[in-house]
mmCIF file of C-alpha atoms in Angstrom:
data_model
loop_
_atom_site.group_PDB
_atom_site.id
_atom_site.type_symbol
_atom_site.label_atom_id
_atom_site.label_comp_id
_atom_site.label_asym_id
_atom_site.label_seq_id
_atom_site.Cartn_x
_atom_site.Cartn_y
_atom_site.Cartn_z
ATOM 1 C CA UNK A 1 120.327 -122.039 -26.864
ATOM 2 C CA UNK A 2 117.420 -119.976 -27.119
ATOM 3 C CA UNK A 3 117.320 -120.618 -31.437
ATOM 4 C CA UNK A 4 117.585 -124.230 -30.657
ATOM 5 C CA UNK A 5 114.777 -124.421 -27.861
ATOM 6 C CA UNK A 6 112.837 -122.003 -30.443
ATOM 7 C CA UNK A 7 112.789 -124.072 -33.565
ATOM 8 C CA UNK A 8 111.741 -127.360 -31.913
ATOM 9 C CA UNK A 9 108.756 -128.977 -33.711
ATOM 10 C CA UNK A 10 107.203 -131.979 -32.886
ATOM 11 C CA UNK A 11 105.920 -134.388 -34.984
ATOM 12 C CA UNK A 12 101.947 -133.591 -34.935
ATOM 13 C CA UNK A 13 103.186 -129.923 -35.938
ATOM 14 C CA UNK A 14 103.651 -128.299 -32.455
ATOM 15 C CA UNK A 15 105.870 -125.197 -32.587
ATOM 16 C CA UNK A 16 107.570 -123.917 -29.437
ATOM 17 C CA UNK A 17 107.896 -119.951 -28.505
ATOM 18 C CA UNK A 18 110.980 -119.208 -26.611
ATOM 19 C CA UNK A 19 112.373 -115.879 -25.633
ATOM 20 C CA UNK A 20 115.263 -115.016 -23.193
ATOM 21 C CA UNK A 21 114.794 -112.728 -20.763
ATOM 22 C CA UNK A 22 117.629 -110.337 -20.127
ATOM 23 C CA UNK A 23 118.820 -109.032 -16.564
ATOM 24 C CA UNK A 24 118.270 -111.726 -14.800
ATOM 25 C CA UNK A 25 115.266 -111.986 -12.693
ATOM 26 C CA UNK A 26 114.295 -110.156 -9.581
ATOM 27 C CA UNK A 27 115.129 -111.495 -6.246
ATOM 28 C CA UNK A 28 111.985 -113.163 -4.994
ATOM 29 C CA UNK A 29 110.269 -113.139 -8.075
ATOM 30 C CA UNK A 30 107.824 -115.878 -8.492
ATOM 31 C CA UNK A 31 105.155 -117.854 -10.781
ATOM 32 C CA UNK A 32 101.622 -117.212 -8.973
ATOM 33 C CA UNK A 33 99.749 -120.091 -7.908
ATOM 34 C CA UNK A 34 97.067 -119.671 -10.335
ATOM 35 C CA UNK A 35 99.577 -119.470 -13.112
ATOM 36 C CA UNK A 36 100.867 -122.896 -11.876
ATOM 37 C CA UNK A 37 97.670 -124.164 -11.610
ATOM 38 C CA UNK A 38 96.682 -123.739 -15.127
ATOM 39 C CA UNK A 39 99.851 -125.005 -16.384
ATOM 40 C CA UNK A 40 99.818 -129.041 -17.594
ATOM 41 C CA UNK A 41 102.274 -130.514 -15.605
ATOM 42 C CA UNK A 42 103.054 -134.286 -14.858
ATOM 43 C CA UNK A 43 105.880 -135.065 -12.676
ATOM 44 C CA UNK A 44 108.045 -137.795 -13.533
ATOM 45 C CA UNK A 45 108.743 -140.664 -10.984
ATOM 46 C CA UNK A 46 112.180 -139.245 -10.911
ATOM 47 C CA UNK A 47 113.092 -136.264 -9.235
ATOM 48 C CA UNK A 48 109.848 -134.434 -9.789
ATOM 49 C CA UNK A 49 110.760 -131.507 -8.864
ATOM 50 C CA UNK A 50 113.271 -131.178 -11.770
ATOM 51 C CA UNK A 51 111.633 -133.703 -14.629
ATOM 52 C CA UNK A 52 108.204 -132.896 -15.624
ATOM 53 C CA UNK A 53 106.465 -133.059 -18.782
ATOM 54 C CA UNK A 54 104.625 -129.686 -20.056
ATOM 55 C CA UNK A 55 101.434 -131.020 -21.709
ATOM 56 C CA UNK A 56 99.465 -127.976 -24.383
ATOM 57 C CA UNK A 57 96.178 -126.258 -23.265
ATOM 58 C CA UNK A 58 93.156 -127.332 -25.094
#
């Protein structure tokens, strides 16, 4: 899976960087707030929560 997510392009030229992460993560362990801040999110209309679209920084 991680190969396939890894060798998406789109069509303006946009490479994506995936990596898995091995061991599981930590109970608890969390994204900061000011990491989520500066993240490009938009929520879709359904279940927002779950479907988002990740915009790139400028």
């Amino acid at each position: 899976m991680v190969r396939y997510i890894a060798g998406t392009v789109t069509a303006a030229g946009l490479r994506v960087n995936a990596r898995l992460k091995r061991g599981g993560n930590e109970t608890g362990e969390r994204v900061s707030d000011e990491v989520m801040r500066r993240l490009h999110l938009r929520p879709h209309a359904v279940c927002p929560a779950w479907n988002y679209t990740l915009s790139p920084r400028t």
